[in-house]
Short mmCIF file of C-alpha atoms and ligand atoms in Angstrom, two decimals:
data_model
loop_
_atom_site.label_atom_id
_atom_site.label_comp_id
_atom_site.label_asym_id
_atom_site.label_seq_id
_atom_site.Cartn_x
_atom_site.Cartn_y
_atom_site.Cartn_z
CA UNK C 224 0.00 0.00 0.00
CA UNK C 225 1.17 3.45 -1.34
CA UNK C 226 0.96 6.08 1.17
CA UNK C 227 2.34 9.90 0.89
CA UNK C 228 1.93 13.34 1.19
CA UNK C 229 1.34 16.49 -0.49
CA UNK C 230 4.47 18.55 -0.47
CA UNK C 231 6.02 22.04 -1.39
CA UNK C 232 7.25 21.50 -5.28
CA UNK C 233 10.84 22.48 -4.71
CA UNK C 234 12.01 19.41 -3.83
CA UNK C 235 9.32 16.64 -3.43
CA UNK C 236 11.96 13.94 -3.24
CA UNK C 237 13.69 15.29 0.09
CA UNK C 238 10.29 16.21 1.41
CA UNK C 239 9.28 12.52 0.50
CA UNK C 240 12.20 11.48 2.54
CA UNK C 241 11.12 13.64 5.24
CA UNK C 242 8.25 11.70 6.03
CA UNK C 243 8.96 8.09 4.99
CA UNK C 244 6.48 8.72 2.37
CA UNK C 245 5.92 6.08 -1.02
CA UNK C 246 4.51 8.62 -2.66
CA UNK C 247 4.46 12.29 -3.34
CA UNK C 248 1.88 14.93 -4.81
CA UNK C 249 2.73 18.47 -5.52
CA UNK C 250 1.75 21.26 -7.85
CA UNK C 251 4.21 22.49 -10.96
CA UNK C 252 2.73 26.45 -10.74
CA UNK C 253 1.38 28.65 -8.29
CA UNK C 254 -2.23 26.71 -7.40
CA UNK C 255 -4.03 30.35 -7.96
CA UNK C 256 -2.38 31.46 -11.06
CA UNK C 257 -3.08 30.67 -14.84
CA UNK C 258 1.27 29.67 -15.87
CA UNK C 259 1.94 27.17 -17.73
CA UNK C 260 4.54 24.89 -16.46
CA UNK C 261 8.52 25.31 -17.02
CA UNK C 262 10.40 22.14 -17.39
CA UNK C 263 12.13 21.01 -14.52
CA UNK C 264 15.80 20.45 -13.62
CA UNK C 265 14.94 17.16 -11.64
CA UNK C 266 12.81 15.88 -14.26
CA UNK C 267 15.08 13.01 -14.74
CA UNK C 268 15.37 12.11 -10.95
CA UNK C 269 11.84 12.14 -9.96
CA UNK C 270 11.15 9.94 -13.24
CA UNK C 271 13.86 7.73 -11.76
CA UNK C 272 12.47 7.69 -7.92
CA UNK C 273 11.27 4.47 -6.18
CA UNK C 274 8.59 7.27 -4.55
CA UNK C 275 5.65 7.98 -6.86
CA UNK C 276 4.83 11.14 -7.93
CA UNK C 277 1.29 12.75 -8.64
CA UNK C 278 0.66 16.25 -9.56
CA UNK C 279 -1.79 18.51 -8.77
CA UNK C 280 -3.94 21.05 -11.16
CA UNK C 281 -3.89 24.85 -10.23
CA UNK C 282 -6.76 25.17 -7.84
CA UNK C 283 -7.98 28.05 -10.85
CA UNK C 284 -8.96 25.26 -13.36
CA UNK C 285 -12.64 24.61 -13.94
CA UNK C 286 -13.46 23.28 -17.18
CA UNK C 287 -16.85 22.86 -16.60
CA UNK C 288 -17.05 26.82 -16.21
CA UNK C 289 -19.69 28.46 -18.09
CA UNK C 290 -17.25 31.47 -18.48
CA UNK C 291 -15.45 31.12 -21.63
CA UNK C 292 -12.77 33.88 -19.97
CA UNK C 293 -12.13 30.81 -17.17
CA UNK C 294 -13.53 27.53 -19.15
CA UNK C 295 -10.91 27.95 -22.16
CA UNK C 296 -7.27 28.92 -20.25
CA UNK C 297 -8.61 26.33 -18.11
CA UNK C 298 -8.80 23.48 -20.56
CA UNK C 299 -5.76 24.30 -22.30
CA UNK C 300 -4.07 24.76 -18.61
CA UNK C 301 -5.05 21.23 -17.72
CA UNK C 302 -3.29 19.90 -21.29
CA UNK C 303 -0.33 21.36 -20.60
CA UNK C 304 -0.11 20.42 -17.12
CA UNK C 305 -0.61 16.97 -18.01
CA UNK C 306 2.06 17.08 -20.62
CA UNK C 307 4.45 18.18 -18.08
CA UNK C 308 3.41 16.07 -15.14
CA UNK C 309 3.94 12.81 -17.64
CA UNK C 310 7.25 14.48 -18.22
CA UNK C 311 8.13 14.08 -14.78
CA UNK C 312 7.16 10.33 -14.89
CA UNK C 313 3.83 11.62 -12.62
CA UNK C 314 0.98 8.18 -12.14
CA UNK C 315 -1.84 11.09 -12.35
CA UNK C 316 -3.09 14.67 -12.80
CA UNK C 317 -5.44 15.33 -10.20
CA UNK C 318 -8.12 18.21 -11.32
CA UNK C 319 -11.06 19.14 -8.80
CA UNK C 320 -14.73 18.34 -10.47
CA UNK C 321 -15.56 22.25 -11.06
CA UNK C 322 -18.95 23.94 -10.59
CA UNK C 323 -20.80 26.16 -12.88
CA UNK C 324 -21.84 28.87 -10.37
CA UNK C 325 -24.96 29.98 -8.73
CA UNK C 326 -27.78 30.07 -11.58
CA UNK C 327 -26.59 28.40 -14.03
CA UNK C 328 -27.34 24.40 -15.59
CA UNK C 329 -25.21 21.71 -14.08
CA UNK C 330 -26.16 19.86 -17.55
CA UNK C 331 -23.76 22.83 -19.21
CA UNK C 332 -21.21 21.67 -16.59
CA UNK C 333 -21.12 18.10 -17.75
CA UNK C 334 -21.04 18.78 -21.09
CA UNK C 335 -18.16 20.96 -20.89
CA UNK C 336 -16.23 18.45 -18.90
CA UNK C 337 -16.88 16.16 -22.37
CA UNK C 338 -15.75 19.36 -24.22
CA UNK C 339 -12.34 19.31 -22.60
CA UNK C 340 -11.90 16.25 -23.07
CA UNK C 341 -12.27 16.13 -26.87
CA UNK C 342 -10.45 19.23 -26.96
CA UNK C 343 -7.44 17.26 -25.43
CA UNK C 344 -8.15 14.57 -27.82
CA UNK C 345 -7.52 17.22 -30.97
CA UNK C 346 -4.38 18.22 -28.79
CA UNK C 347 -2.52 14.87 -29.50
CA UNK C 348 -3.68 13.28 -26.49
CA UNK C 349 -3.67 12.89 -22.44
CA UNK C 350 -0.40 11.17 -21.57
CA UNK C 351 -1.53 10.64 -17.96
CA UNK C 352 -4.75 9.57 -16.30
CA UNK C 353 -6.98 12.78 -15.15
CA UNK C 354 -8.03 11.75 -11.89
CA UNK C 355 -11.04 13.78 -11.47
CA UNK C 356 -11.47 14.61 -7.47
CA UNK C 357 -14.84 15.45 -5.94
CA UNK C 358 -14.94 18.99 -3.90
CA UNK C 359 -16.47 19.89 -0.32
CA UNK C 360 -18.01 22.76 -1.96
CA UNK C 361 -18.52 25.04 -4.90
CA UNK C 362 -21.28 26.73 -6.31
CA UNK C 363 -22.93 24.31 -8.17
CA UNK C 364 -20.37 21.54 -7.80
CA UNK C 365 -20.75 18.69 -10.81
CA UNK C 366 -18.50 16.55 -8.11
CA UNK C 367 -19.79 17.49 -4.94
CA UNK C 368 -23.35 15.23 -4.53
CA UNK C 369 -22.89 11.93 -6.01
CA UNK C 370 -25.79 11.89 -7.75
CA UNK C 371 -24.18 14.63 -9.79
CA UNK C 372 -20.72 12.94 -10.10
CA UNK C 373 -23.04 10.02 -11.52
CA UNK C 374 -24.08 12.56 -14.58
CA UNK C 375 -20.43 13.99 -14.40
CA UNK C 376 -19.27 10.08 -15.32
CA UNK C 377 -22.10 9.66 -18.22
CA UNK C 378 -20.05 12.54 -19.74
CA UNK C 379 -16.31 11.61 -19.12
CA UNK C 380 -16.18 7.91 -18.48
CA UNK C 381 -15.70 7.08 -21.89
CA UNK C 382 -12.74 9.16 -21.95
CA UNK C 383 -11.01 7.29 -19.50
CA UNK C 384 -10.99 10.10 -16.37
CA UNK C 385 -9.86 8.70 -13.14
CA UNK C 386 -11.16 9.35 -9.96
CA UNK C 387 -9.51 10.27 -6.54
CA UNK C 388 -11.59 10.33 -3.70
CA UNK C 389 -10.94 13.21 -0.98
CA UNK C 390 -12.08 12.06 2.17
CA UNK C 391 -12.64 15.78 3.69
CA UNK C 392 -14.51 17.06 0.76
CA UNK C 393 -16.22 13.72 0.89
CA UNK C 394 -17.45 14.26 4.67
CA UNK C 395 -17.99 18.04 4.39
CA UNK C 396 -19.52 18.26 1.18
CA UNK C 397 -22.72 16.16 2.72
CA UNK C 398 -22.03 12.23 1.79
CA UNK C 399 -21.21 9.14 3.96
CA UNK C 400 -17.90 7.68 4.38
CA UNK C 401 -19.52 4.28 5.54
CA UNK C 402 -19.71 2.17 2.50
CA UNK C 403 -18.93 5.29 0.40
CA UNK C 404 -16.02 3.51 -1.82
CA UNK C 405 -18.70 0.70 -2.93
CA UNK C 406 -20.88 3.61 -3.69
CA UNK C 407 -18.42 5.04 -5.62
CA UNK C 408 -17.10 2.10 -7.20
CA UNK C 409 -20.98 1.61 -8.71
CA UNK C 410 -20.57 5.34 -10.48
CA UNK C 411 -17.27 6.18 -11.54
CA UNK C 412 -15.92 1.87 -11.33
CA UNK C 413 -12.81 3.35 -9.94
CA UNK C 414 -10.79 5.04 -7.27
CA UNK C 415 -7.46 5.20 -8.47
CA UNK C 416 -5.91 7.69 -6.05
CA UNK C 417 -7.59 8.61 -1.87
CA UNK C 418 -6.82 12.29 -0.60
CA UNK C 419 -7.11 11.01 3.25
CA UNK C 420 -8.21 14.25 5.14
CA UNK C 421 -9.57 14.36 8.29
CA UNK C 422 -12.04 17.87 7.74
CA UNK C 423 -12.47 20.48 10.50
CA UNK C 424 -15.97 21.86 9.42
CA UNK C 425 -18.63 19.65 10.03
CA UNK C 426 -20.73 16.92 8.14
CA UNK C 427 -22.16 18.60 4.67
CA UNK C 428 -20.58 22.25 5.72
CA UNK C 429 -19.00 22.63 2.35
CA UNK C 430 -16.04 23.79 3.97
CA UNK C 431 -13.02 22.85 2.37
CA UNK C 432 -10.69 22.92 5.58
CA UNK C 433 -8.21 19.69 6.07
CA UNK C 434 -7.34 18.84 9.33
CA UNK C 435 -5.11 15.99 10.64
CA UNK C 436 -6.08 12.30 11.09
CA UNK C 437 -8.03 12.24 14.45
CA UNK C 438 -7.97 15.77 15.29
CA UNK C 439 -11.05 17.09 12.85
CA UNK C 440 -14.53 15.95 12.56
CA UNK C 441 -13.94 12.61 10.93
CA UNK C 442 -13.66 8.99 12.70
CA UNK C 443 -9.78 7.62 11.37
CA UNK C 444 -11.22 4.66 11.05
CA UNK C 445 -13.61 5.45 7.93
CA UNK C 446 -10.89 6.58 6.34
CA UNK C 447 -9.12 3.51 6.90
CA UNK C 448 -11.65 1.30 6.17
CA UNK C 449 -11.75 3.36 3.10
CA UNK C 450 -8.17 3.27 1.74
CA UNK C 451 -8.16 -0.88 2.52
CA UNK C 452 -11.35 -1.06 0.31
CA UNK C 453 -10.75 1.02 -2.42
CA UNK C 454 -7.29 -0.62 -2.41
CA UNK C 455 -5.71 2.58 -3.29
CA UNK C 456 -2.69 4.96 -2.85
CA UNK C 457 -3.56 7.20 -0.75
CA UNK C 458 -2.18 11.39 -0.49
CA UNK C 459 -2.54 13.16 2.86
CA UNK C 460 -3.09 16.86 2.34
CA UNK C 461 -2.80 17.33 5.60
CA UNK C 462 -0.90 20.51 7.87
CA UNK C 463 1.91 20.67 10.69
CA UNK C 464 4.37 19.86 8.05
CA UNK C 465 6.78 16.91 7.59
CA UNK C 466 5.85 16.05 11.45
CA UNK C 467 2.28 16.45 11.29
CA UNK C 468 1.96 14.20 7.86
CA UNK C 469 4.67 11.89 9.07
CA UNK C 470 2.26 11.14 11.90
CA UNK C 471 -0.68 10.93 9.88
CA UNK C 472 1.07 8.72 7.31
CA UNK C 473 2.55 6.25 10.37
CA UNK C 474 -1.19 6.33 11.56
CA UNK C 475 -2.44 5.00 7.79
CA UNK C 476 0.36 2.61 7.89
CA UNK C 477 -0.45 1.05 10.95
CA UNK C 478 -3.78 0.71 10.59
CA UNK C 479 -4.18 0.29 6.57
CA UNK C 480 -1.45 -2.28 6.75
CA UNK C 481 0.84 -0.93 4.15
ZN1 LIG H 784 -7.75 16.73 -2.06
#
């Protein structure tokens, strides 16, 4: 069993070290900022590395956007971060599901998740799975509810999009972690990467606000039984730094069995 940690990007490999982590997730540009991604020196090491390495999409990206100003940079964004994140030898790009603000159709959401993806298509390609991760909040979320994430899939699943599962967003965005990987499993028939999060607002607050294993709202133990069933590498986006995720990845280990 994978487990790692969301680190600074500067140098994911000593920060993997750092907490005896398997794997590592980090973003290649500022989360809140529309740059494209520069090559890195260390490509060729972190393609090399024993640890795995996921990458995260600027927080900015919503393709399903009904704003052509935010729904276009974004799509082209999420190409070219995918290009680079295979060129770092990355298992995934994760992307959060989007929302289509107060007012408008979820449908038009859906539909220009499918856009994006056939836009990629014309771009030569995905190298990478798009693990498509469900959010705690959003105005008009398409992966908040599940029963939206189920109309998100009709859209995308043909395209091959991945899912990760975020635990916190999971609890705080209003849905059950008991039995929730099944439940997932019967919409999206995967779960290829788990953001384990304990969440410090409350059950369906819609607050997006990570907290360490144990010390939030969640029990550990969901989140445990959830890694073991989904079967899963699982991220901890976690805070207190290379001590606070080192304890929360010793506490998955332990428990997880990995
Ligand atoms: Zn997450």
């Amino acid at each position: 069993m994978r487990i790692g940690a969301h680190v600074d990007s500067a140098e994911p490999l000593v920060e993997a070290a750092a907490r005896g982590a398997d794997a590592v997730q980090f973003f290649l540009t500022d989360p809140q900022g529309y740059k494209s991604p520069k090559p890195r020196e260390d490509a060729e090491q972190l393609r090399a590395s024993e640890v795995d390495i996921y990458v995260h999409a600027p927080y900015i990206v919503n393709v399903a956007s009904p704003n052509n100003r935010i729904r276009i940079p974004s799509r082209k964004l999420l190409v070219a971060h995918a290009k680079a994140a295979a060129e770092i030898g990355a298992k995934g790009l994760i992307v959060h599901g989007g929302h289509v603000g107060s007012g408008a159709d979820l449908a038009d959401g859906f539909a220009n998740w499918r856009k994006a993806f056939e836009y990629a298509e014309k771009e030569g390609g995905l190298p990478l799975p798009i693990l498509i991760e469900n959010t705690a909040g959003g105005d008009n979320a398409c992966a908040r509810r599940f029963d939206d994430l189920a109309r998100l899939w009709d859209a995308v699943g043909g395209f091959g999009a991945g899912f990760c599962l975020d635990t916190c967003h999971a609890f705080a965005g209003g849905e059950d972690l008991t039995g929730i990987v099944d439940r997932l499993k019967s919409i999206t028939g995967r779960i290829d990467l788990i953001h384990a999060n304990d969440s410090k607002g409350g059950f369906d607050s819609g607050q997006d606000r990570h907290d360490n294993l144990g010390s939030g709202k969640i029990d550990p133990e969901l989140v445990v039984a959830a890694i073991r069933a989904a079967g899963a590498p699982a991220i901890v986006e976690t805070p207190g730094g290379a001590d606070g995720q080192s304890a929360d990845i010793a506490l998955l280990r332990e428990r997880a069995g990995g």
